[in-house]
Amino acid sequence: MSRDVTYDEDRSQIRTGTGPHVMAALRNAAIAALHTAGITDIAAANRHHARDSNRPLALLGII
């Protein structure tokens, strides 16, 4: 599934300056981190990690 569909980029209200580029870079970094962890279903992983604020930190090895 594409980043546009998974993150619903078409409805984003960030449209000026470098905001769209920064958000795209953050989304790409999130996808890369999930892929590095062996996760292929990005949408399901986003839902899973959104349920507990410690999960993304653990994925990145921060906690």
mmCIF file of C-alpha atoms in Angstrom:
data_model
loop_
_atom_site.group_PDB
_atom_site.id
_atom_site.type_symbol
_atom_site.label_atom_id
_atom_site.label_comp_id
_atom_site.label_asym_id
_atom_site.label_seq_id
_atom_site.Cartn_x
_atom_site.Cartn_y
_atom_site.Cartn_z
ATOM 1 C CA MET A 1 0.000 0.000 0.000
ATOM 2 C CA SER A 2 1.344 3.407 -0.825
ATOM 3 C CA ARG A 3 2.283 6.118 1.629
ATOM 4 C CA ASP A 4 -0.480 8.298 0.173
ATOM 5 C CA VAL A 5 -3.164 5.751 1.009
ATOM 6 C CA THR A 6 -1.749 4.584 4.341
ATOM 7 C CA TYR A 7 -1.231 8.088 5.720
ATOM 8 C CA ASP A 8 -4.137 9.714 3.829
ATOM 9 C CA GLU A 9 -1.805 12.404 2.497
ATOM 10 C CA ASP A 10 -4.387 13.864 0.131
ATOM 11 C CA ARG A 11 -6.401 15.136 3.103
ATOM 12 C CA SER A 12 -3.410 16.667 4.869
ATOM 13 C CA GLN A 13 -3.841 20.350 5.669
ATOM 14 C CA ILE A 14 -0.092 20.929 5.729
ATOM 15 C CA ARG A 15 0.420 22.732 2.430
ATOM 16 C CA THR A 16 2.848 25.626 2.829
ATOM 17 C CA GLY A 17 6.594 26.066 3.151
ATOM 18 C CA THR A 18 8.640 22.988 3.917
ATOM 19 C CA GLY A 19 5.846 21.366 5.932
ATOM 20 C CA PRO A 20 4.796 18.847 3.271
ATOM 21 C CA HIS A 21 8.402 17.783 2.663
ATOM 22 C CA VAL A 22 9.071 17.401 6.380
ATOM 23 C CA MET A 23 5.934 15.315 6.884
ATOM 24 C CA ALA A 24 6.822 13.112 3.903
ATOM 25 C CA ALA A 25 10.298 12.572 5.367
ATOM 26 C CA LEU A 26 8.826 11.642 8.764
ATOM 27 C CA ARG A 27 6.384 9.221 7.141
ATOM 28 C CA ASN A 28 9.218 7.680 5.113
ATOM 29 C CA ALA A 29 11.290 7.303 8.293
ATOM 30 C CA ALA A 30 8.387 5.576 10.058
ATOM 31 C CA ILE A 31 7.914 3.183 7.147
ATOM 32 C CA ALA A 32 11.650 2.467 7.009
ATOM 33 C CA ALA A 33 11.747 1.732 10.753
ATOM 34 C CA LEU A 34 8.849 -0.692 10.404
ATOM 35 C CA HIS A 35 10.427 -2.389 7.385
ATOM 36 C CA THR A 36 13.726 -2.704 9.255
ATOM 37 C CA ALA A 37 11.843 -4.506 12.018
ATOM 38 C CA GLY A 38 10.503 -6.943 9.413
ATOM 39 C CA ILE A 39 6.990 -5.521 9.328
ATOM 40 C CA THR A 40 5.280 -5.524 5.947
ATOM 41 C CA ASP A 41 1.713 -4.479 6.803
ATOM 42 C CA ILE A 42 2.360 -0.801 7.523
ATOM 43 C CA ALA A 43 -1.274 0.153 8.117
ATOM 44 C CA ALA A 44 -1.753 -2.590 10.719
ATOM 45 C CA ALA A 45 1.570 -1.695 12.348
ATOM 46 C CA ASN A 46 0.544 1.968 12.566
ATOM 47 C CA ARG A 47 -2.670 0.994 14.340
ATOM 48 C CA HIS A 48 -0.790 -1.373 16.659
ATOM 49 C CA HIS A 49 1.853 1.190 17.611
ATOM 50 C CA ALA A 50 -0.714 3.982 18.032
ATOM 51 C CA ARG A 51 -2.415 2.080 20.861
ATOM 52 C CA ASP A 52 0.534 2.420 23.259
ATOM 53 C CA SER A 53 2.985 5.320 23.193
ATOM 54 C CA ASN A 54 5.810 3.040 24.376
ATOM 55 C CA ARG A 55 5.606 0.752 21.342
ATOM 56 C CA PRO A 56 7.159 3.148 18.793
ATOM 57 C CA LEU A 57 9.928 3.969 21.271
ATOM 58 C CA ALA A 58 10.606 0.279 21.831
ATOM 59 C CA LEU A 59 10.669 -0.321 18.083
ATOM 60 C CA LEU A 60 13.377 2.328 17.791
ATOM 61 C CA GLY A 61 15.299 0.918 20.760
ATOM 62 C CA ILE A 62 14.808 4.035 22.857
ATOM 63 C CA ILE A 63 13.228 2.236 25.803
#
